[in-house]
């Protein structure tokens, strides 16, 4: 005896959230220190809140890493220069503060669980949040935009009065 | 990422290690923590025929008080230096620099002797040994000799150590009034610029200063301009600020790579010289 059933939701679900970063930039060196990071995400009903939190933690590490320390660099001849983890900065636990997470719960009516996606909530919010914090910190230098990643030398040049 | 084939043997004593080095006839390499050598072997930048493991030679590791000061065995891992109560109390700069090396995995395996022998231009220990005016004790087939740190580091990955010699230990007079400050390369945690500063002060006057710089050029060097500017000055924040401004100004060859341009590195030398000196001054109180 066998049976198959398919559930096809009538539409996509839309998780949402808000991330806030407190970032410190060293005026003398351009080094960044992430002091505080708060993420409030709404993935509807959380079936397993611990798993959801873990997924967001991982996403935050990936997103913040992309903004602050991760960069693939090639030479003019096309040779990969960040070919090992000695040169490509993979985020580590010490690169982050303790993440502060909250969840609002707005169940979706589109499925019986009331659950929405949480896959990329951490990565999507954190990257622009961290860069926006840096732009805000450097606003006194007329900065309105900075390309990722926020290499200390790049920020140092902005502070020294160079172009952003 | 896979090394060429090699023989492996474990030395039971310094004499045994020297004999094995001699027997390898130039094809032998000493290994302890392996945190510099093994990556090079995996990239096939180094292809030794024989590895001679010196990690478990009795007496080669450990931190001891001696008549002239403190002795750190070459086989001592960074973690043991970083957490040594003796060093934290008597010469905190050394413990502080060891704690700033790499990550916990590196600090649990990597050794002082390995770091000095390898002499990576961005390694932390060489700057510290320069600031301490440390004696580096070596042993070879014809006996032992002592090299001053300032004579030991000669060029890019080049030190005064023959292929048949072993670093046994490092000895120095502890300096309380000393500190190490560095700009981290965020991937490897090597120093983009690292400065070790030691002050010899008496009655509120700086008698002499020794300052070691790493990361900025082909090998660790002393910042003699700053040392001279500090000698005889009052032990004060203003003396330090004034002297730190000179740091690196007379250096000719400054490194430039994907992590930092020459211009940025040059600008960071006075910043980190100032930070190291400031913390050294705080330790004078």
GROMACS .gro file of C-alpha atoms in nm:
model
  449
    1UNK     CA    1   0.000   0.000   0.000
    2UNK     CA    2   0.147   0.339  -0.086
    3UNK     CA    3   0.020   0.692  -0.097
    4UNK     CA    4   0.156   1.024  -0.219
    5UNK     CA    5   0.040   1.372  -0.142
    6UNK     CA    6   0.163   1.712  -0.251
    7UNK     CA    7   0.111   2.046  -0.088
    8UNK     CA    8   0.144   2.346  -0.315
    9UNK     CA    9   0.111   2.680  -0.142
   10UNK     CA   10  -0.109   2.929  -0.322
   11UNK     CA   11   0.168   3.194  -0.307
   12UNK     CA   12   0.517   3.270  -0.171
   13UNK     CA   13   0.559   3.356   0.195
   14UNK     CA   14   0.736   3.676   0.290
   15UNK     CA   15   0.948   3.667   0.605
   16UNK     CA   16   1.075   4.007   0.716
   17UNK     CA   17   1.295   4.156   0.982
   18UNK     CA   18   1.511   4.440   1.101
   19UNK     CA   19   1.883   4.436   1.186
   20UNK     CA   20   2.073   4.702   1.377
   21UNK     CA   21   2.453   4.719   1.410
   22UNK     CA   22   2.674   4.924   1.638
   23UNK     CA   23   3.012   4.954   1.468
   24UNK     CA   24   3.325   5.127   1.591
   25UNK     CA   25   3.591   5.255   1.349
   26UNK     CA   26   3.938   5.331   1.480
   27UNK     CA   27   4.023   5.683   1.361
   28UNK     CA   28   4.396   5.609   1.351
   29UNK     CA   29   4.388   5.276   1.167
   30UNK     CA   30   4.049   5.236   0.999
   31UNK     CA   31   3.998   4.906   1.182
   32UNK     CA   32   3.638   4.807   1.248
   33UNK     CA   33   3.498   4.651   1.563
   34UNK     CA   34   3.141   4.530   1.570
   35UNK     CA   35   3.025   4.618   1.920
   36UNK     CA   36   2.664   4.506   1.912
   37UNK     CA   37   2.433   4.337   1.665
   38UNK     CA   38   2.059   4.301   1.710
   39UNK     CA   39   1.846   4.101   1.466
   40UNK     CA   40   1.469   4.080   1.487
   41UNK     CA   41   1.325   3.847   1.228
   42UNK     CA   42   0.975   3.724   1.155
   43UNK     CA   43   0.959   3.375   1.012
   44UNK     CA   44   0.602   3.313   1.123
   45UNK     CA   45   0.547   3.024   1.363
   46UNK     CA   46   0.882   2.879   1.471
   47UNK     CA   47   0.855   2.502   1.474
   48UNK     CA   48   1.204   2.463   1.627
   49UNK     CA   49   1.324   2.801   1.764
   50UNK     CA   50   1.677   2.670   1.838
   51UNK     CA   51   1.729   2.564   1.477
   52UNK     CA   52   1.594   2.900   1.358
   53UNK     CA   53   1.837   3.084   1.586
   54UNK     CA   54   2.127   2.873   1.463
   55UNK     CA   55   2.036   2.944   1.104
   56UNK     CA   56   2.027   3.318   1.174
   57UNK     CA   57   2.360   3.306   1.361
   58UNK     CA   58   2.522   3.139   1.060
   59UNK     CA   59   2.364   3.391   0.825
   60UNK     CA   60   2.484   3.683   1.032
   61UNK     CA   61   2.840   3.547   1.035
   62UNK     CA   62   2.829   3.510   0.658
   63UNK     CA   63   2.674   3.851   0.597
   64UNK     CA   64   2.890   4.044   0.842
   65UNK     CA   65   3.199   3.861   0.718
   66UNK     CA   66   3.118   3.968   0.363
   67UNK     CA   67   3.088   4.330   0.473
   68UNK     CA   68   3.393   4.347   0.700
   69UNK     CA   69   3.664   4.093   0.623
   70UNK     CA   70   3.591   3.856   0.332
   71UNK     CA   71   3.719   3.941  -0.014
   72UNK     CA   72   3.835   3.741  -0.314
   73UNK     CA   73   4.130   3.924  -0.467
   74UNK     CA   74   4.282   3.856  -0.811
   75UNK     CA   75   4.601   3.998  -0.959
   76UNK     CA   76   4.588   4.201  -1.281
   77UNK     CA   77   4.691   3.880  -1.462
   78UNK     CA   78   4.397   3.689  -1.316
   79UNK     CA   79   4.589   3.496  -1.054
   80UNK     CA   80   4.389   3.430  -0.738
   81UNK     CA   81   4.573   3.602  -0.453
   82UNK     CA   82   4.345   3.493  -0.169
   83UNK     CA   83   4.392   3.124  -0.239
   84UNK     CA   84   4.421   3.007   0.121
   85UNK     CA   85   4.271   3.091   0.459
   86UNK     CA   86   4.600   3.263   0.543
   87UNK     CA   87   4.489   3.539   0.306
   88UNK     CA   88   4.113   3.493   0.276
   89UNK     CA   89   3.958   3.593   0.608
   90UNK     CA   90   3.700   3.333   0.698
   91UNK     CA   91   3.492   3.470   0.985
   92UNK     CA   92   3.567   3.321   1.327
   93UNK     CA   93   3.378   3.346   1.654
   94UNK     CA   94   3.614   3.615   1.786
   95UNK     CA   95   3.518   3.841   1.494
   96UNK     CA   96   3.169   3.891   1.635
   97UNK     CA   97   2.993   4.014   1.946
   98UNK     CA   98   2.728   3.798   2.106
   99UNK     CA   99   2.435   3.828   1.866
  100UNK     CA  100   2.112   3.953   2.019
  101UNK     CA  101   1.813   3.789   1.852
  102UNK     CA  102   1.444   3.848   1.888
  103UNK     CA  103   1.154   3.715   1.685
  104UNK     CA  104   0.815   3.854   1.607
  105UNK     CA  105   0.561   3.591   1.505
  106UNK     CA  106   0.326   3.673   1.221
  107UNK     CA  107   0.192   3.338   1.098
  108UNK     CA  108   0.133   3.307   0.728
  109UNK     CA  109  -0.217   3.200   0.624
  110UNK     CA  110  -0.069   3.028   0.319
  111UNK     CA  111   0.017   2.699   0.490
  112UNK     CA  112  -0.124   2.503   0.782
  113UNK     CA  113   0.196   2.547   0.991
  114UNK     CA  114   0.191   2.925   0.967
  115UNK     CA  115   0.569   2.904   0.907
  116UNK     CA  116   0.771   3.116   0.663
  117UNK     CA  117   1.123   3.080   0.528
  118UNK     CA  118   1.426   3.169   0.739
  119UNK     CA  119   1.704   3.047   0.511
  120UNK     CA  120   1.870   3.377   0.421
  121UNK     CA  121   1.723   3.612   0.681
  122UNK     CA  122   2.063   3.652   0.851
  123UNK     CA  123   2.270   3.716   0.539
  124UNK     CA  124   2.023   3.951   0.371
  125UNK     CA  125   1.987   4.188   0.661
  126UNK     CA  126   2.332   4.194   0.809
  127UNK     CA  127   2.550   4.294   0.513
  128UNK     CA  128   2.380   4.627   0.430
  129UNK     CA  129   2.326   4.695   0.800
  130UNK     CA  130   2.699   4.681   0.876
  131UNK     CA  131   2.793   4.890   0.573
  132UNK     CA  132   2.521   5.143   0.661
  133UNK     CA  133   2.668   5.166   1.011
  134UNK     CA  134   3.011   5.243   0.863
  135UNK     CA  135   2.865   5.505   0.629
  136UNK     CA  136   2.689   5.663   0.925
  137UNK     CA  137   3.009   5.659   1.135
  138UNK     CA  138   3.199   5.828   0.852
  139UNK     CA  139   2.925   6.078   0.764
  140UNK     CA  140   3.135   6.360   0.906
  141UNK     CA  141   3.374   6.299   0.616
  142UNK     CA  142   3.093   6.343   0.361
  143UNK     CA  143   3.062   5.970   0.298
  144UNK     CA  144   2.735   5.850   0.143
  145UNK     CA  145   2.847   5.515   0.002
  146UNK     CA  146   3.133   5.268   0.053
  147UNK     CA  147   3.189   4.956  -0.155
  148UNK     CA  148   3.237   4.633   0.041
  149UNK     CA  149   3.445   4.500   0.197
  150UNK     CA  150   3.538   4.753   0.458
  151UNK     CA  151   3.914   4.697   0.453
  152UNK     CA  152   4.081   4.909   0.724
  153UNK     CA  153   4.304   5.082   0.469
  154UNK     CA  154   3.997   5.189   0.269
  155UNK     CA  155   3.835   5.346   0.576
  156UNK     CA  156   4.168   5.499   0.683
  157UNK     CA  157   4.195   5.672   0.344
  158UNK     CA  158   3.844   5.814   0.385
  159UNK     CA  159   3.936   5.942   0.731
  160UNK     CA  160   4.259   6.088   0.589
  161UNK     CA  161   4.044   6.291   0.351
  162UNK     CA  162   4.071   6.076   0.041
  163UNK     CA  163   3.783   5.986  -0.187
  164UNK     CA  164   3.540   5.724  -0.066
  165UNK     CA  165   4.817   2.043  -0.102
  166UNK     CA  166   4.987   1.706  -0.056
  167UNK     CA  167   5.355   1.708   0.033
  168UNK     CA  168   5.620   1.500  -0.138
  169UNK     CA  169   5.716   1.183   0.049
  170UNK     CA  170   5.954   1.214   0.340
  171UNK     CA  171   6.111   1.009   0.616
  172UNK     CA  172   6.009   1.086   0.973
  173UNK     CA  173   6.204   1.027   1.288
  174UNK     CA  174   6.174   1.143   1.646
  175UNK     CA  175   6.482   1.273   1.825
  176UNK     CA  176   6.524   1.175   2.189
  177UNK     CA  177   6.785   1.438   2.284
  178UNK     CA  178   6.960   1.741   2.139
  179UNK     CA  179   7.266   1.530   2.056
  180UNK     CA  180   7.043   1.274   1.889
  181UNK     CA  181   6.871   1.549   1.687
  182UNK     CA  182   7.208   1.691   1.577
  183UNK     CA  183   7.326   1.342   1.479
  184UNK     CA  184   7.011   1.284   1.276
  185UNK     CA  185   7.050   1.623   1.106
  186UNK     CA  186   7.407   1.535   1.015
  187UNK     CA  187   7.301   1.190   0.889
  188UNK     CA  188   7.035   1.349   0.668
  189UNK     CA  189   7.323   1.520   0.490
  190UNK     CA  190   7.150   1.850   0.419
  191UNK     CA  191   6.813   1.693   0.340
  192UNK     CA  192   6.682   1.705   0.697
  193UNK     CA  193   6.447   1.956   0.854
  194UNK     CA  194   6.363   1.998   1.220
  195UNK     CA  195   5.994   2.001   1.307
  196UNK     CA  196   5.825   2.077   1.639
  197UNK     CA  197   5.480   2.236   1.605
  198UNK     CA  198   5.501   2.231   1.228
  199UNK     CA  199   5.286   2.539   1.188
  200UNK     CA  200   5.525   2.707   0.947
  201UNK     CA  201   5.694   2.405   0.790
  202UNK     CA  202   5.395   2.180   0.717
  203UNK     CA  203   5.202   2.444   0.517
  204UNK     CA  204   5.517   2.506   0.310
  205UNK     CA  205   5.554   2.132   0.252
  206UNK     CA  206   5.191   2.105   0.144
  207UNK     CA  207   5.252   2.381  -0.111
  208UNK     CA  208   5.578   2.201  -0.205
  209UNK     CA  209   5.774   2.517  -0.138
  210UNK     CA  210   5.975   2.301   0.099
  211UNK     CA  211   6.052   1.936   0.019
  212UNK     CA  212   6.270   1.795   0.296
  213UNK     CA  213   6.371   1.432   0.261
  214UNK     CA  214   6.369   1.376   0.636
  215UNK     CA  215   6.170   1.535   0.915
  216UNK     CA  216   6.332   1.518   1.257
  217UNK     CA  217   6.076   1.573   1.529
  218UNK     CA  218   6.221   1.763   1.826
  219UNK     CA  219   5.891   1.838   2.000
  220UNK     CA  220   5.939   1.584   2.277
  221UNK     CA  221   6.308   1.635   2.357
  222UNK     CA  222   6.322   1.658   2.738
  223UNK     CA  223   6.416   2.005   2.860
  224UNK     CA  224   6.370   2.176   2.524
  225UNK     CA  225   6.047   2.339   2.638
  226UNK     CA  226   5.961   2.532   2.950
  227UNK     CA  227   6.001   2.876   3.102
  228UNK     CA  228   6.262   2.910   3.378
  229UNK     CA  229   6.417   3.179   3.594
  230UNK     CA  230   6.794   3.186   3.559
  231UNK     CA  231   7.069   3.385   3.727
  232UNK     CA  232   7.066   3.638   3.444
  233UNK     CA  233   6.692   3.655   3.389
  234UNK     CA  234   6.440   3.432   3.215
  235UNK     CA  235   6.497   3.143   2.979
  236UNK     CA  236   6.234   3.010   2.741
  237UNK     CA  237   6.307   2.675   2.581
  238UNK     CA  238   6.284   2.672   2.202
  239UNK     CA  239   6.019   2.399   2.210
  240UNK     CA  240   5.781   2.600   2.429
  241UNK     CA  241   5.442   2.645   2.261
  242UNK     CA  242   5.289   2.991   2.233
  243UNK     CA  243   5.002   2.903   2.466
  244UNK     CA  244   5.244   2.821   2.748
  245UNK     CA  245   5.423   3.154   2.697
  246UNK     CA  246   5.093   3.343   2.684
  247UNK     CA  247   4.969   3.189   3.009
  248UNK     CA  248   5.296   3.184   3.205
  249UNK     CA  249   5.246   3.347   3.546
  250UNK     CA  250   5.618   3.425   3.562
  251UNK     CA  251   5.613   3.611   3.230
  252UNK     CA  252   5.281   3.783   3.295
  253UNK     CA  253   5.425   3.922   3.616
  254UNK     CA  254   5.788   3.990   3.528
  255UNK     CA  255   5.780   4.053   3.154
  256UNK     CA  256   5.420   4.089   3.039
  257UNK     CA  257   5.512   4.194   2.683
  258UNK     CA  258   5.625   3.841   2.597
  259UNK     CA  259   5.302   3.682   2.721
  260UNK     CA  260   5.096   3.949   2.549
  261UNK     CA  261   5.273   3.894   2.215
  262UNK     CA  262   5.236   3.515   2.239
  263UNK     CA  263   4.863   3.556   2.307
  264UNK     CA  264   4.836   3.763   1.988
  265UNK     CA  265   4.980   3.490   1.763
  266UNK     CA  266   4.744   3.317   1.519
  267UNK     CA  267   4.455   3.134   1.679
  268UNK     CA  268   4.420   2.875   1.959
  269UNK     CA  269   4.518   2.586   1.729
  270UNK     CA  270   4.840   2.763   1.629
  271UNK     CA  271   4.916   2.866   1.988
  272UNK     CA  272   4.872   2.512   2.115
  273UNK     CA  273   5.122   2.366   1.867
  274UNK     CA  274   5.351   2.639   1.736
  275UNK     CA  275   5.681   2.696   1.919
  276UNK     CA  276   5.907   2.990   1.996
  277UNK     CA  277   6.207   2.827   1.831
  278UNK     CA  278   6.007   2.743   1.519
  279UNK     CA  279   5.886   3.100   1.484
  280UNK     CA  280   6.237   3.244   1.524
  281UNK     CA  281   6.401   2.994   1.288
  282UNK     CA  282   6.136   3.046   1.021
  283UNK     CA  283   6.153   3.427   1.061
  284UNK     CA  284   5.837   3.513   0.873
  285UNK     CA  285   5.858   3.887   0.801
  286UNK     CA  286   5.523   3.932   0.979
  287UNK     CA  287   5.584   3.706   1.280
  288UNK     CA  288   5.533   3.857   1.626
  289UNK     CA  289   5.817   3.704   1.829
  290UNK     CA  290   6.111   3.855   1.634
  291UNK     CA  291   6.004   4.211   1.725
  292UNK     CA  292   5.972   4.109   2.090
  293UNK     CA  293   6.316   3.944   2.097
  294UNK     CA  294   6.468   4.260   1.948
  295UNK     CA  295   6.305   4.478   2.213
  296UNK     CA  296   6.433   4.246   2.487
  297UNK     CA  297   6.785   4.239   2.338
  298UNK     CA  298   6.749   3.863   2.383
  299UNK     CA  299   7.027   3.608   2.353
  300UNK     CA  300   6.942   3.322   2.120
  301UNK     CA  301   7.123   3.005   2.223
  302UNK     CA  302   7.214   2.765   1.944
  303UNK     CA  303   7.374   2.423   1.936
  304UNK     CA  304   7.561   2.270   1.644
  305UNK     CA  305   7.803   1.990   1.569
  306UNK     CA  306   8.098   2.187   1.706
  307UNK     CA  307   7.926   2.308   2.021
  308UNK     CA  308   7.700   2.589   2.130
  309UNK     CA  309   7.701   2.959   2.054
  310UNK     CA  310   7.494   3.262   2.143
  311UNK     CA  311   7.359   3.514   1.892
  312UNK     CA  312   7.203   3.846   1.988
  313UNK     CA  313   6.854   3.891   1.846
  314UNK     CA  314   6.972   4.204   1.663
  315UNK     CA  315   7.229   3.994   1.474
  316UNK     CA  316   7.002   3.694   1.424
  317UNK     CA  317   6.739   3.833   1.184
  318UNK     CA  318   6.924   3.907   0.862
  319UNK     CA  319   6.676   3.916   0.578
  320UNK     CA  320   6.358   3.768   0.433
  321UNK     CA  321   6.321   3.426   0.604
  322UNK     CA  322   6.696   3.446   0.666
  323UNK     CA  323   6.857   3.410   1.007
  324UNK     CA  324   7.201   3.340   1.152
  325UNK     CA  325   7.137   2.968   1.194
  326UNK     CA  326   7.326   2.703   1.001
  327UNK     CA  327   7.147   2.403   0.848
  328UNK     CA  328   7.309   2.175   1.108
  329UNK     CA  329   7.226   2.391   1.411
  330UNK     CA  330   6.932   2.390   1.652
  331UNK     CA  331   6.785   2.679   1.851
  332UNK     CA  332   6.794   2.561   2.213
  333UNK     CA  333   6.652   2.856   2.404
  334UNK     CA  334   6.612   3.227   2.433
  335UNK     CA  335   6.739   3.418   2.737
  336UNK     CA  336   6.673   3.776   2.839
  337UNK     CA  337   6.655   4.014   3.131
  338UNK     CA  338   6.286   4.067   3.205
  339UNK     CA  339   6.151   4.417   3.137
  340UNK     CA  340   5.833   4.512   3.317
  341UNK     CA  341   5.801   4.840   3.131
  342UNK     CA  342   5.740   4.691   2.788
  343UNK     CA  343   5.449   4.617   2.556
  344UNK     CA  344   5.360   4.478   2.216
  345UNK     CA  345   5.097   4.629   1.986
  346UNK     CA  346   5.000   4.508   1.642
  347UNK     CA  347   4.768   4.565   1.350
  348UNK     CA  348   4.616   4.227   1.272
  349UNK     CA  349   4.593   4.078   0.928
  350UNK     CA  350   4.239   3.951   0.965
  351UNK     CA  351   4.284   3.614   0.792
  352UNK     CA  352   4.614   3.482   0.933
  353UNK     CA  353   4.639   3.708   1.239
  354UNK     CA  354   5.000   3.778   1.142
  355UNK     CA  355   5.110   4.138   1.199
  356UNK     CA  356   5.057   4.390   0.920
  357UNK     CA  357   5.262   4.608   1.152
  358UNK     CA  358   5.376   4.500   1.498
  359UNK     CA  359   5.582   4.702   1.744
  360UNK     CA  360   5.747   4.579   2.064
  361UNK     CA  361   5.871   4.854   2.292
  362UNK     CA  362   6.082   4.818   2.606
  363UNK     CA  363   6.177   5.109   2.830
  364UNK     CA  364   6.459   5.118   3.082
  365UNK     CA  365   6.357   5.396   3.318
  366UNK     CA  366   6.485   5.525   3.649
  367UNK     CA  367   6.360   5.811   3.868
  368UNK     CA  368   6.120   5.932   3.602
  369UNK     CA  369   6.381   5.938   3.324
  370UNK     CA  370   6.409   5.705   3.026
  371UNK     CA  371   6.767   5.576   3.038
  372UNK     CA  372   6.731   5.380   2.718
  373UNK     CA  373   6.464   5.226   2.496
  374UNK     CA  374   6.461   4.930   2.262
  375UNK     CA  375   6.196   4.902   1.995
  376UNK     CA  376   6.142   4.610   1.757
  377UNK     CA  377   5.934   4.634   1.442
  378UNK     CA  378   5.784   4.345   1.246
  379UNK     CA  379   5.552   4.311   0.947
  380UNK     CA  380   5.667   4.628   0.779
  381UNK     CA  381   5.972   4.508   0.588
  382UNK     CA  382   6.167   4.198   0.486
  383UNK     CA  383   6.262   4.116   0.844
  384UNK     CA  384   6.220   4.244   1.198
  385UNK     CA  385   6.435   4.545   1.276
  386UNK     CA  386   6.503   4.791   1.557
  387UNK     CA  387   6.357   5.142   1.532
  388UNK     CA  388   6.680   5.312   1.632
  389UNK     CA  389   6.555   5.664   1.553
  390UNK     CA  390   6.282   5.631   1.814
  391UNK     CA  391   6.519   5.467   2.062
  392UNK     CA  392   6.762   5.758   2.033
  393UNK     CA  393   6.484   6.014   2.060
  394UNK     CA  394   6.365   5.857   2.385
  395UNK     CA  395   6.701   5.818   2.558
  396UNK     CA  396   6.741   6.068   2.841
  397UNK     CA  397   6.388   6.206   2.808
  398UNK     CA  398   6.141   6.227   3.097
  399UNK     CA  399   5.924   5.918   3.136
  400UNK     CA  400   5.606   6.089   3.016
  401UNK     CA  401   5.329   6.064   2.759
  402UNK     CA  402   5.457   6.368   2.574
  403UNK     CA  403   5.810   6.223   2.530
  404UNK     CA  404   5.655   5.910   2.389
  405UNK     CA  405   5.418   6.086   2.151
  406UNK     CA  406   5.700   6.298   2.015
  407UNK     CA  407   5.938   6.004   1.966
  408UNK     CA  408   5.675   5.770   1.817
  409UNK     CA  409   5.613   6.017   1.535
  410UNK     CA  410   5.958   5.936   1.396
  411UNK     CA  411   5.889   5.563   1.379
  412UNK     CA  412   5.973   5.409   1.043
  413UNK     CA  413   6.048   5.740   0.870
  414UNK     CA  414   6.399   5.629   0.774
  415UNK     CA  415   6.297   5.278   0.664
  416UNK     CA  416   6.363   5.223   0.295
  417UNK     CA  417   6.185   4.904   0.193
  418UNK     CA  418   5.829   4.881   0.322
  419UNK     CA  419   5.618   4.582   0.227
  420UNK     CA  420   5.313   4.616   0.006
  421UNK     CA  421   5.062   4.335  -0.049
  422UNK     CA  422   4.689   4.269  -0.079
  423UNK     CA  423   4.640   4.339   0.292
  424UNK     CA  424   4.809   4.677   0.312
  425UNK     CA  425   4.983   4.916   0.074
  426UNK     CA  426   5.327   5.060   0.143
  427UNK     CA  427   5.171   5.398   0.223
  428UNK     CA  428   4.928   5.254   0.478
  429UNK     CA  429   5.193   5.035   0.642
  430UNK     CA  430   5.426   5.333   0.669
  431UNK     CA  431   5.150   5.535   0.834
  432UNK     CA  432   5.072   5.256   1.081
  433UNK     CA  433   5.429   5.225   1.215
  434UNK     CA  434   5.411   5.544   1.427
  435UNK     CA  435   5.055   5.456   1.535
  436UNK     CA  436   5.153   5.117   1.675
  437UNK     CA  437   5.489   5.242   1.806
  438UNK     CA  438   5.288   5.499   2.001
  439UNK     CA  439   5.045   5.237   2.132
  440UNK     CA  440   5.320   4.998   2.242
  441UNK     CA  441   5.511   5.278   2.413
  442UNK     CA  442   5.199   5.410   2.583
  443UNK     CA  443   5.120   5.069   2.731
  444UNK     CA  444   5.485   5.025   2.833
  445UNK     CA  445   5.463   5.359   3.013
  446UNK     CA  446   5.146   5.249   3.192
  447UNK     CA  447   5.336   4.947   3.321
  448UNK     CA  448   5.597   5.176   3.474
  449UNK     CA  449   5.343   5.302   3.727
   0.00000   0.00000   0.00000
